[in-house]
Structure formats: structure tokens, C-alpha cells
PDB file of C-alpha atoms in Angstrom:
ATOM      1  CA  MET A   1     184.615  13.739 -10.170  1.00  0.00           C
ATOM      2  CA  LYS A   2     181.219  15.387  -9.562  1.00  0.00           C
ATOM      3  CA  LYS A   3     181.400  17.088 -12.972  1.00  0.00           C
ATOM      4  CA  LEU A   4     182.181  13.755 -14.605  1.00  0.00           C
ATOM      5  CA  ILE A   5     179.204  12.072 -12.908  1.00  0.00           C
ATOM      6  CA  ALA A   6     176.901  14.977 -13.838  1.00  0.00           C
ATOM      7  CA  SER A   7     178.039  14.833 -17.482  1.00  0.00           C
ATOM      8  CA  ALA A   8     177.493  11.084 -17.580  1.00  0.00           C
ATOM      9  CA  LEU A   9     173.980  11.442 -16.141  1.00  0.00           C
ATOM     10  CA  ALA A  10     173.155  14.184 -18.657  1.00  0.00           C
ATOM     11  CA  LEU A  11     174.309  12.009 -21.554  1.00  0.00           C
ATOM     12  CA  LEU A  12     172.331   9.064 -20.182  1.00  0.00           C
ATOM     13  CA  ALA A  13     169.162  11.183 -19.851  1.00  0.00           C
ATOM     14  CA  ALA A  14     169.594  12.529 -23.381  1.00  0.00           C
ATOM     15  CA  GLY A  15     170.061   9.009 -24.708  1.00  0.00           C
ATOM     16  CA  MET A  16     166.930   7.768 -22.910  1.00  0.00           C
ATOM     17  CA  LEU A  17     164.935  10.737 -24.188  1.00  0.00           C
ATOM     18  CA  SER A  18     166.038  10.241 -27.775  1.00  0.00           C
ATOM     19  CA  ALA A  19     165.191   6.542 -27.500  1.00  0.00           C
ATOM     20  CA  GLN A  20     161.692   7.202 -26.158  1.00  0.00           C
ATOM     21  CA  VAL A  21     160.559  10.243 -28.133  1.00  0.00           C
ATOM     22  CA  HIS A  22     160.414  10.502 -31.932  1.00  0.00           C
ATOM     23  CA  PHE A  23     159.968  13.663 -33.972  1.00  0.00           C
ATOM     24  CA  GLY A  24     158.613  14.193 -37.456  1.00  0.00           C
ATOM     25  CA  ILE A  25     157.826  17.018 -39.841  1.00  0.00           C
ATOM     26  CA  GLY A  26     155.524  17.260 -42.827  1.00  0.00           C
ATOM     27  CA  ALA A  27     153.080  19.274 -44.899  1.00  0.00           C
ATOM     28  CA  ARG A  28     149.309  19.453 -45.130  1.00  0.00           C
ATOM     29  CA  GLY A  29     146.857  20.746 -47.731  1.00  0.00           C
ATOM     30  CA  THR A  30     143.193  21.260 -46.949  1.00  0.00           C
ATOM     31  CA  PHE A  31     139.860  22.224 -48.482  1.00  0.00           C
ATOM     32  CA  GLY A  32     136.450  22.362 -46.871  1.00  0.00           C
ATOM     33  CA  PHE A  33     133.158  24.142 -46.504  1.00  0.00           C
ATOM     34  CA  GLY A  34     131.393  26.130 -43.840  1.00  0.00           C
ATOM     35  CA  LEU A  35     129.275  24.043 -41.502  1.00  0.00           C
ATOM     36  CA  GLY A  36     127.706  26.239 -38.854  1.00  0.00           C
ATOM     37  CA  SER A  37     129.612  29.366 -39.883  1.00  0.00           C
ATOM     38  CA  SER A  38     127.455  32.361 -39.065  1.00  0.00           C
ATOM     39  CA  LEU A  39     127.157  36.076 -39.562  1.00  0.00           C
ATOM     40  CA  ALA A  40     126.962  38.014 -36.328  1.00  0.00           C
ATOM     41  CA  SER A  41     123.746  39.794 -35.361  1.00  0.00           C
ATOM     42  CA  ASP A  42     125.463  43.098 -36.170  1.00  0.00           C
ATOM     43  CA  MET A  43     125.370  42.076 -39.833  1.00  0.00           C
ATOM     44  CA  THR A  44     121.804  40.739 -39.936  1.00  0.00           C
ATOM     45  CA  SER A  45     119.656  43.268 -38.067  1.00  0.00           C
ATOM     46  CA  GLY A  46     117.478  45.927 -39.666  1.00  0.00           C
ATOM     47  CA  ASP A  47     115.100  48.734 -38.690  1.00  0.00           C
ATOM     48  CA  ASN A  48     111.725  49.489 -40.323  1.00  0.00           C
ATOM     49  CA  TYR A  49     112.063  46.686 -42.826  1.00  0.00           C
ATOM     50  CA  SER A  50     112.268  42.913 -43.105  1.00  0.00           C
ATOM     51  CA  TYR A  51     115.835  41.614 -43.440  1.00  0.00           C
ATOM     52  CA  SER A  52     116.661  37.914 -43.358  1.00  0.00           C
ATOM     53  CA  THR A  53     120.143  36.524 -43.969  1.00  0.00           C
ATOM     54  CA  GLN A  54     121.189  32.873 -44.237  1.00  0.00           C
ATOM     55  CA  PRO A  55     124.755  31.575 -44.804  1.00  0.00           C
ATOM     56  CA  PHE A  56     125.414  29.318 -47.791  1.00  0.00           C
ATOM     57  CA  LYS A  57     128.230  28.319 -50.167  1.00  0.00           C
ATOM     58  CA  SER A  58     130.929  28.810 -47.532  1.00  0.00           C
ATOM     59  CA  PHE A  59     134.365  27.262 -47.834  1.00  0.00           C
ATOM     60  CA  LEU A  60     137.827  27.148 -46.344  1.00  0.00           C
ATOM     61  CA  ALA A  61     141.124  26.349 -48.031  1.00  0.00           C
ATOM     62  CA  GLY A  62     144.762  26.418 -46.983  1.00  0.00           C
ATOM     63  CA  GLY A  63     147.908  24.567 -46.073  1.00  0.00           C
ATOM     64  CA  ALA A  64     150.190  23.957 -43.121  1.00  0.00           C
ATOM     65  CA  ILE A  65     153.545  22.784 -41.918  1.00  0.00           C
ATOM     66  CA  ILE A  66     152.933  20.065 -39.364  1.00  0.00           C
ATOM     67  CA  GLY A  67     155.026  18.408 -36.703  1.00  0.00           C
ATOM     68  CA  ARG A  68     154.525  15.049 -35.072  1.00  0.00           C
ATOM     69  CA  ILE A  69     155.797  13.722 -31.744  1.00  0.00           C
ATOM     70  CA  SER A  70     155.375  10.069 -30.750  1.00  0.00           C
ATOM     71  CA  PHE A  71     156.390   8.142 -27.638  1.00  0.00           C
ATOM     72  CA  ASP A  72     157.773   4.650 -27.145  1.00  0.00           C
ATOM     73  CA  ALA A  73     156.292   4.601 -23.640  1.00  0.00           C
ATOM     74  CA  VAL A  74     152.748   4.903 -25.091  1.00  0.00           C
ATOM     75  CA  PRO A  75     152.779   3.389 -28.593  1.00  0.00           C
ATOM     76  CA  GLY A  76     150.227   5.055 -30.844  1.00  0.00           C
ATOM     77  CA  LEU A  77     149.963   8.305 -28.889  1.00  0.00           C
ATOM     78  CA  PHE A  78     151.044  11.407 -30.800  1.00  0.00           C
ATOM     79  CA  ILE A  79     151.069  15.189 -30.483  1.00  0.00           C
ATOM     80  CA  GLN A  80     150.729  17.196 -33.694  1.00  0.00           C
ATOM     81  CA  PRO A  81     151.497  20.932 -33.651  1.00  0.00           C
ATOM     82  CA  GLU A  82     150.718  22.833 -36.875  1.00  0.00           C
ATOM     83  CA  PHE A  83     151.488  26.186 -38.427  1.00  0.00           C
ATOM     84  CA  GLY A  84     149.005  26.929 -41.197  1.00  0.00           C
ATOM     85  CA  TYR A  85     147.341  29.471 -43.448  1.00  0.00           C
ATOM     86  CA  SER A  86     143.603  29.552 -44.245  1.00  0.00           C
ATOM     87  CA  HIS A  87     141.340  31.463 -46.588  1.00  0.00           C
ATOM     88  CA  ASN A  88     137.924  31.660 -44.949  1.00  0.00           C
ATOM     89  CA  ARG A  89     134.905  32.660 -47.024  1.00  0.00           C
ATOM     90  CA  LEU A  90     131.291  32.891 -45.929  1.00  0.00           C
ATOM     91  CA  GLY A  91     128.623  33.202 -48.593  1.00  0.00           C
ATOM     92  CA  TYR A  92     125.188  34.428 -47.562  1.00  0.00           C
ATOM     93  CA  LYS A  93     121.813  35.079 -49.114  1.00  0.00           C
ATOM     94  CA  THR A  94     119.712  38.053 -48.038  1.00  0.00           C
ATOM     95  CA  GLU A  95     115.979  38.561 -48.486  1.00  0.00           C
ATOM     96  CA  TYR A  96     114.860  42.185 -48.136  1.00  0.00           C
ATOM     97  CA  SER A  97     111.386  43.692 -48.033  1.00  0.00           C
ATOM     98  CA  ASP A  98     110.397  47.326 -47.480  1.00  0.00           C
ATOM     99  CA  THR A  99     106.894  48.847 -47.579  1.00  0.00           C
ATOM    100  CA  ASP A 100     106.330  52.580 -47.969  1.00  0.00           C
ATOM    101  CA  ILE A 101     102.755  53.797 -47.302  1.00  0.00           C
ATOM    102  CA  TRP A 102     101.349  57.306 -47.594  1.00  0.00           C
ATOM    103  CA  GLU A 103      98.020  58.994 -48.147  1.00  0.00           C
ATOM    104  CA  THR A 104      96.724  61.397 -50.802  1.00  0.00           C
ATOM    105  CA  TYR A 105      93.408  63.261 -51.039  1.00  0.00           C
ATOM    106  CA  THR A 106      90.921  64.263 -53.714  1.00  0.00           C
ATOM    107  CA  TYR A 107      87.694  66.257 -53.432  1.00  0.00           C
ATOM    108  CA  THR A 108      84.416  65.166 -54.983  1.00  0.00           C
ATOM    109  CA  ASN A 109      81.489  67.589 -54.651  1.00  0.00           C
ATOM    110  CA  GLY A 110      83.301  69.247 -51.786  1.00  0.00           C
ATOM    111  CA  THR A 111      83.903  65.966 -49.970  1.00  0.00           C
ATOM    112  CA  ARG A 112      87.496  64.948 -49.259  1.00  0.00           C
ATOM    113  CA  VAL A 113      88.281  61.370 -50.245  1.00  0.00           C
ATOM    114  CA  THR A 114      91.368  59.632 -48.738  1.00  0.00           C
ATOM    115  CA  HIS A 115      93.453  57.362 -50.957  1.00  0.00           C
ATOM    116  CA  THR A 116      96.090  54.921 -49.720  1.00  0.00           C
ATOM    117  CA  ASN A 117      99.283  54.636 -51.744  1.00  0.00           C
ATOM    118  CA  LYS A 118     101.788  51.843 -51.189  1.00  0.00           C
ATOM    119  CA  VAL A 119     105.117  50.835 -52.732  1.00  0.00           C
ATOM    120  CA  VAL A 120     106.464  47.397 -51.848  1.00  0.00           C
ATOM    121  CA  THR A 121     110.140  46.753 -52.599  1.00  0.00           C
ATOM    122  CA  GLU A 122     111.242  43.114 -52.414  1.00  0.00           C
ATOM    123  CA  TYR A 123     114.524  41.635 -53.526  1.00  0.00           C
ATOM    124  CA  ASP A 124     117.105  39.028 -52.626  1.00  0.00           C
ATOM    125  CA  TYR A 125     120.807  38.919 -53.350  1.00  0.00           C
ATOM    126  CA  GLU A 126     123.843  36.732 -52.824  1.00  0.00           C
ATOM    127  CA  SER A 127     126.942  38.102 -51.144  1.00  0.00           C
ATOM    128  CA  SER A 128     130.155  36.863 -49.585  1.00  0.00           C
ATOM    129  CA  ILE A 129     132.659  38.023 -47.039  1.00  0.00           C
ATOM    130  CA  ALA A 130     136.158  36.589 -46.627  1.00  0.00           C
ATOM    131  CA  TYR A 131     139.334  36.959 -44.618  1.00  0.00           C
ATOM    132  CA  ASN A 132     142.649  35.153 -44.232  1.00  0.00           C
ATOM    133  CA  SER A 133     144.143  33.750 -41.059  1.00  0.00           C
ATOM    134  CA  ILE A 134     147.272  32.132 -39.689  1.00  0.00           C
ATOM    135  CA  ASP A 135     146.346  29.147 -37.517  1.00  0.00           C
ATOM    136  CA  PHE A 136     148.245  27.394 -34.750  1.00  0.00           C
ATOM    137  CA  PRO A 137     146.512  24.101 -33.811  1.00  0.00           C
ATOM    138  CA  ILE A 138     147.971  21.660 -31.286  1.00  0.00           C
ATOM    139  CA  LEU A 139     146.337  18.241 -31.619  1.00  0.00           C
ATOM    140  CA  VAL A 140     146.551  15.086 -29.527  1.00  0.00           C
ATOM    141  CA  GLY A 141     145.614  11.759 -31.078  1.00  0.00           C
ATOM    142  CA  TYR A 142     146.109   8.017 -31.155  1.00  0.00           C
ATOM    143  CA  ASP A 143     147.031   5.682 -34.043  1.00  0.00           C
ATOM    144  CA  PHE A 144     144.999   2.463 -34.078  1.00  0.00           C
ATOM    145  CA  GLU A 145     146.605  -0.094 -36.369  1.00  0.00           C
ATOM    146  CA  VAL A 146     143.955  -1.853 -38.458  1.00  0.00           C
ATOM    147  CA  GLY A 147     146.177  -3.694 -40.896  1.00  0.00           C
ATOM    148  CA  SER A 148     149.656  -3.864 -42.291  1.00  0.00           C
ATOM    149  CA  GLY A 149     150.730  -0.238 -42.113  1.00  0.00           C
ATOM    150  CA  MET A 150     147.140   1.059 -42.010  1.00  0.00           C
ATOM    151  CA  VAL A 151     146.042   3.282 -39.128  1.00  0.00           C
ATOM    152  CA  ILE A 152     142.909   5.105 -38.001  1.00  0.00           C
ATOM    153  CA  SER A 153     143.706   8.142 -35.873  1.00  0.00           C
ATOM    154  CA  PRO A 154     141.071  10.067 -33.903  1.00  0.00           C
ATOM    155  CA  PHE A 155     142.347  13.385 -32.580  1.00  0.00           C
ATOM    156  CA  ALA A 156     141.285  16.612 -30.902  1.00  0.00           C
ATOM    157  CA  GLY A 157     142.908  19.805 -29.757  1.00  0.00           C
ATOM    158  CA  LEU A 158     142.868  23.556 -29.405  1.00  0.00           C
ATOM    159  CA  SER A 159     143.724  26.202 -31.970  1.00  0.00           C
ATOM    160  CA  LEU A 160     144.734  29.838 -31.966  1.00  0.00           C
ATOM    161  CA  SER A 161     143.875  31.796 -35.117  1.00  0.00           C
ATOM    162  CA  VAL A 162     145.348  35.188 -36.078  1.00  0.00           C
ATOM    163  CA  PRO A 163     143.273  37.059 -38.719  1.00  0.00           C
ATOM    164  CA  VAL A 164     145.491  38.941 -41.174  1.00  0.00           C
ATOM    165  CA  GLY A 165     144.773  41.620 -43.746  1.00  0.00           C
ATOM    166  CA  SER A 166     141.209  42.840 -44.252  1.00  0.00           C
ATOM    167  CA  PHE A 167     137.729  41.503 -44.802  1.00  0.00           C
ATOM    168  CA  SER A 168     136.772  41.562 -48.471  1.00  0.00           C
ATOM    169  CA  THR A 169     133.121  41.582 -49.459  1.00  0.00           C
ATOM    170  CA  SER A 170     131.279  41.209 -52.752  1.00  0.00           C
ATOM    171  CA  SER A 171     127.682  41.021 -53.949  1.00  0.00           C
ATOM    172  CA  GLY A 172     126.639  38.884 -56.884  1.00  0.00           C
ATOM    173  CA  LYS A 173     123.227  37.868 -58.149  1.00  0.00           C
ATOM    174  CA  ALA A 174     120.320  40.139 -57.253  1.00  0.00           C
ATOM    175  CA  SER A 175     116.684  40.064 -58.298  1.00  0.00           C
ATOM    176  CA  GLY A 176     113.483  41.670 -57.111  1.00  0.00           C
ATOM    177  CA  ASN A 177     110.301  43.621 -57.737  1.00  0.00           C
ATOM    178  CA  VAL A 178     108.996  47.104 -57.001  1.00  0.00           C
ATOM    179  CA  THR A 179     105.181  46.976 -56.864  1.00  0.00           C
ATOM    180  CA  THR A 180     102.909  50.006 -56.613  1.00  0.00           C
ATOM    181  CA  TYR A 181      99.371  49.955 -55.186  1.00  0.00           C
ATOM    182  CA  TYR A 182      96.636  52.589 -55.152  1.00  0.00           C
ATOM    183  CA  ASP A 183      93.695  52.027 -52.800  1.00  0.00           C
ATOM    184  CA  GLY A 184      94.704  48.378 -52.522  1.00  0.00           C
ATOM    185  CA  ASN A 185      94.840  47.800 -56.270  1.00  0.00           C
ATOM    186  CA  GLN A 186      98.096  47.042 -58.056  1.00  0.00           C
ATOM    187  CA  THR A 187      98.915  49.759 -60.556  1.00  0.00           C
ATOM    188  CA  ASP A 188     102.494  48.924 -61.547  1.00  0.00           C
ATOM    189  CA  LYS A 189     105.171  46.277 -61.105  1.00  0.00           C
ATOM    190  CA  VAL A 190     108.795  46.658 -62.153  1.00  0.00           C
ATOM    191  CA  SER A 191     111.094  43.625 -62.038  1.00  0.00           C
ATOM    192  CA  TYR A 192     114.863  43.717 -62.210  1.00  0.00           C
ATOM    193  CA  ARG A 193     117.829  41.370 -62.149  1.00  0.00           C
ATOM    194  CA  ASP A 194     121.554  41.965 -61.791  1.00  0.00           C
ATOM    195  CA  ASP A 195     124.139  39.190 -62.106  1.00  0.00           C
ATOM    196  CA  ASP A 196     127.188  41.474 -62.069  1.00  0.00           C
ATOM    197  CA  ASP A 197     129.558  41.195 -59.119  1.00  0.00           C
ATOM    198  CA  ASP A 198     130.055  44.948 -58.980  1.00  0.00           C
ATOM    199  CA  ASP A 199     129.443  45.836 -55.343  1.00  0.00           C
ATOM    200  CA  SER A 200     132.524  45.275 -53.214  1.00  0.00           C
ATOM    201  CA  TYR A 201     134.391  46.918 -50.377  1.00  0.00           C
ATOM    202  CA  THR A 202     136.828  46.086 -47.583  1.00  0.00           C
ATOM    203  CA  LEU A 203     136.693  46.236 -43.807  1.00  0.00           C
ATOM    204  CA  ASP A 204     139.691  46.391 -41.512  1.00  0.00           C
ATOM    205  CA  VAL A 205     140.063  43.350 -39.264  1.00  0.00           C
ATOM    206  CA  LYS A 206     140.016  44.310 -35.573  1.00  0.00           C
ATOM    207  CA  THR A 207     140.397  40.854 -33.990  1.00  0.00           C
ATOM    208  CA  SER A 208     143.968  39.967 -33.067  1.00  0.00           C
ATOM    209  CA  LEU A 209     143.444  36.419 -31.792  1.00  0.00           C
ATOM    210  CA  ASN A 210     140.631  33.854 -32.038  1.00  0.00           C
ATOM    211  CA  PRO A 211     140.689  30.760 -29.810  1.00  0.00           C
ATOM    212  CA  GLY A 212     139.032  27.624 -31.117  1.00  0.00           C
ATOM    213  CA  ALA A 213     138.908  23.839 -31.082  1.00  0.00           C
ATOM    214  CA  ILE A 214     139.340  20.997 -33.582  1.00  0.00           C
ATOM    215  CA  VAL A 215     138.081  17.402 -33.556  1.00  0.00           C
ATOM    216  CA  GLY A 216     138.552  14.850 -36.281  1.00  0.00           C
ATOM    217  CA  VAL A 217     139.723  11.479 -37.497  1.00  0.00           C
ATOM    218  CA  GLY A 218     142.542  10.505 -39.840  1.00  0.00           C
ATOM    219  CA  PHE A 219     143.126   7.508 -42.104  1.00  0.00           C
ATOM    220  CA  GLY A 220     146.756   6.806 -42.910  1.00  0.00           C
ATOM    221  CA  TYR A 221     149.370   4.436 -44.168  1.00  0.00           C
ATOM    222  CA  LYS A 222     152.885   3.972 -42.774  1.00  0.00           C
ATOM    223  CA  PHE A 223     155.252   2.864 -45.507  1.00  0.00           C
ATOM    224  CA  ASP A 224     158.018   2.278 -42.981  1.00  0.00           C
ATOM    225  CA  SER A 225     159.259   3.764 -39.718  1.00  0.00           C
ATOM    226  CA  HIS A 226     159.961   7.098 -41.449  1.00  0.00           C
ATOM    227  CA  ASN A 227     157.347   7.797 -44.143  1.00  0.00           C
ATOM    228  CA  MET A 228     153.641   8.251 -43.541  1.00  0.00           C
ATOM    229  CA  ILE A 229     150.712   9.665 -45.524  1.00  0.00           C
ATOM    230  CA  MET A 230     147.301  10.466 -44.097  1.00  0.00           C
ATOM    231  CA  GLY A 231     143.970  11.955 -45.049  1.00  0.00           C
ATOM    232  CA  ASP A 232     141.812  13.423 -42.347  1.00  0.00           C
ATOM    233  CA  LEU A 233     138.376  14.878 -41.815  1.00  0.00           C
ATOM    234  CA  ARG A 234     138.127  17.526 -39.138  1.00  0.00           C
ATOM    235  CA  TYR A 235     135.622  19.978 -37.737  1.00  0.00           C
ATOM    236  CA  LEU A 236     136.947  23.314 -36.564  1.00  0.00           C
ATOM    237  CA  LEU A 237     135.092  25.942 -34.593  1.00  0.00           C
ATOM    238  CA  ASP A 238     136.157  29.351 -33.386  1.00  0.00           C
ATOM    239  CA  PHE A 239     134.866  30.328 -29.962  1.00  0.00           C
ATOM    240  CA  THR A 240     134.484  34.037 -30.738  1.00  0.00           C
ATOM    241  CA  PRO A 241     133.419  36.087 -33.798  1.00  0.00           C
ATOM    242  CA  THR A 242     135.979  37.953 -35.870  1.00  0.00           C
ATOM    243  CA  LYS A 243     135.493  41.722 -35.667  1.00  0.00           C
ATOM    244  CA  GLY A 244     135.784  44.293 -38.435  1.00  0.00           C
ATOM    245  CA  GLU A 245     135.977  48.079 -38.470  1.00  0.00           C
ATOM    246  CA  TRP A 246     133.722  50.201 -40.673  1.00  0.00           C
ATOM    247  CA  LYS A 247     134.764  53.803 -41.355  1.00  0.00           C
ATOM    248  CA  PHE A 248     132.476  56.504 -42.742  1.00  0.00           C
ATOM    249  CA  LEU A 249     132.919  60.293 -42.750  1.00  0.00           C
ATOM    250  CA  GLY A 250     135.552  60.208 -40.045  1.00  0.00           C
ATOM    251  CA  THR A 251     133.573  57.902 -37.762  1.00  0.00           C
ATOM    252  CA  SER A 252     134.415  54.243 -37.174  1.00  0.00           C
ATOM    253  CA  TRP A 253     132.437  51.334 -35.768  1.00  0.00           C
ATOM    254  CA  ASP A 254     133.651  47.934 -34.581  1.00  0.00           C
ATOM    255  CA  TRP A 255     131.344  45.129 -35.731  1.00  0.00           C
ATOM    256  CA  ASP A 256     131.215  41.430 -34.983  1.00  0.00           C
ATOM    257  CA  ILE A 257     131.321  40.089 -38.544  1.00  0.00           C
ATOM    258  CA  MET A 258     131.414  36.306 -38.689  1.00  0.00           C
ATOM    259  CA  THR A 259     132.182  33.213 -36.651  1.00  0.00           C
ATOM    260  CA  ARG A 260     134.128  30.542 -38.494  1.00  0.00           C
ATOM    261  CA  ARG A 261     133.065  26.920 -38.249  1.00  0.00           C
ATOM    262  CA  GLY A 262     133.718  24.354 -40.915  1.00  0.00           C
ATOM    263  CA  LEU A 263     134.326  20.788 -42.014  1.00  0.00           C
ATOM    264  CA  THR A 264     137.639  20.277 -43.817  1.00  0.00           C
ATOM    265  CA  LEU A 265     139.307  17.453 -45.706  1.00  0.00           C
ATOM    266  CA  GLY A 266     143.099  17.400 -45.534  1.00  0.00           C
ATOM    267  CA  PHE A 267     145.988  15.354 -46.891  1.00  0.00           C
ATOM    268  CA  ASN A 268     149.269  15.032 -44.965  1.00  0.00           C
ATOM    269  CA  TYR A 269     152.731  13.696 -45.532  1.00  0.00           C
ATOM    270  CA  VAL A 270     155.018  13.217 -42.512  1.00  0.00           C
ATOM    271  CA  TYR A 271     158.645  12.140 -42.281  1.00  0.00           C
ATOM    272  CA  MET A 272     159.675  10.716 -38.896  1.00  0.00           C
ATOM    273  CA  PHE A 273     163.311  11.053 -37.870  1.00  0.00           C
TER     274      PHE A 273
END
């Protein structure tokens, strides 16, 4: 008798749960650009020269399988776990200046005369560094109905990102001048320009897990109780920089490379069971 009662209660609980909780699955594609992404200080410092680096032309792209859980007890509330892949690229522009000064001597009527020689090297170049990651966001949001089938859905949540593969780097446009001075007077100036993307290398990724956060808002349309499409705008930020390993002549160094932050536009389709 006790087993019968226990089985009946279990079936009742399962029926109540299935009536109150709804599950869905879907897909998401995304594209965006870096907004606040930064190179770490390890990549921007220099000794005995001027070295200034500013990020630009950064972007993110990827896709994800998404889930969706809604609740009859709180209509509109949803939880959205995701399993996604991202390509994260940070472009940066570097301005470099180096001044080399030395002295030479001549003798006039037995008197030594000191001459100051100077070579000023100035150039700037565009580079990029990229890596791929597998991302696991868990978002919590609310659907506000604003019309027949139309919803606006603010959301926020946490994310765990796993960098995979290696950092890839490349250098593109470069231009500059080498100017020579003698006793303060310019004696020569050589200009150069290189638009070939011929300087590239890889760095091993040393970070195993990056925690982060996501905030955003979605705009969607529910065709019926099962089918839903949505576009969303979200800002993602990693809490910690992604590290890389540089190896040279048997010695290796771990560097903080870049911290990912970006604004992305995504498009989702979800089927609710």
C-alpha cells in the first residue's frame, strides 16, 4: 500500500512539474565588435623608447545552441543556458618612437670640437591578435509583451569561457620615417611604407577558464506557443585577461594578453516543447 501511495505521489509531482515548467531548444548566430576590449600592460610596455598602443577594429563572431526554461508560476520569467563558440579578435594600432644620440669629435687648430649626432626612428603599424573560445552563459530574463506576439526581453547572467587553440597574431600596414641630425640640423630623412601582412606568429593559450558577465535586451516575436524568433543586443565582459605563453631559446614566459569585452548582435530561433 505504501509503495502504491508513493508511486501515486511521484506521478502527481511529475505531472505538476510538467504542467508548470516548459522547455525549449534553439540556435543562435552572433556578430559584434570590441567595446572596451584591451591589451594587457604586458603587451604595451616598453623600455628606452616611446610605445603607445590603442585597440581598434575589434570584433567577435560565433554561434550557439541555446535552451530556454519558462514557468507557469511566473509568466514571462525565463532561464536561458547556452553552449556557444566565439572567434575573438582584437585589432590594435601602435605608435613607436626611438631616439639614438651619440657624440663625435673633430679637431680644428688643435682644438677638439664636439658634434652631436641623432637618429630618430618613428613609425606606426596596425596589428591584430585573435583566439577562439567555447562559452557557457546562463542568462535570466523576463518577456514583456508589447503587442500581439511581440515581446521585449531584458536579461543578464554569468558566463564561463574556455579559450581553445592558440593566439594568432598578424601585422598589417606600417609606415614611418628615419631622420638623421648632425649638430641639430637635419641631414637625411628616409620614409618607408609596408602594406603586406607578412609578420605573424602564434602563442600558446595558458588560460583554462575565464569568468565573465552578460547584460542585454532582446526583441522577439512568438508565432504560437511553440515557435519564437528573437534578435538581441548584449554586452559581454570577461573579468580576467586571457594569458599566452611565449617561448624563445628554451625559455618560456606567461603573459597577460588581452581582456575580451564587446557588444554583439544576435539572432535566435527557439522551439518550445
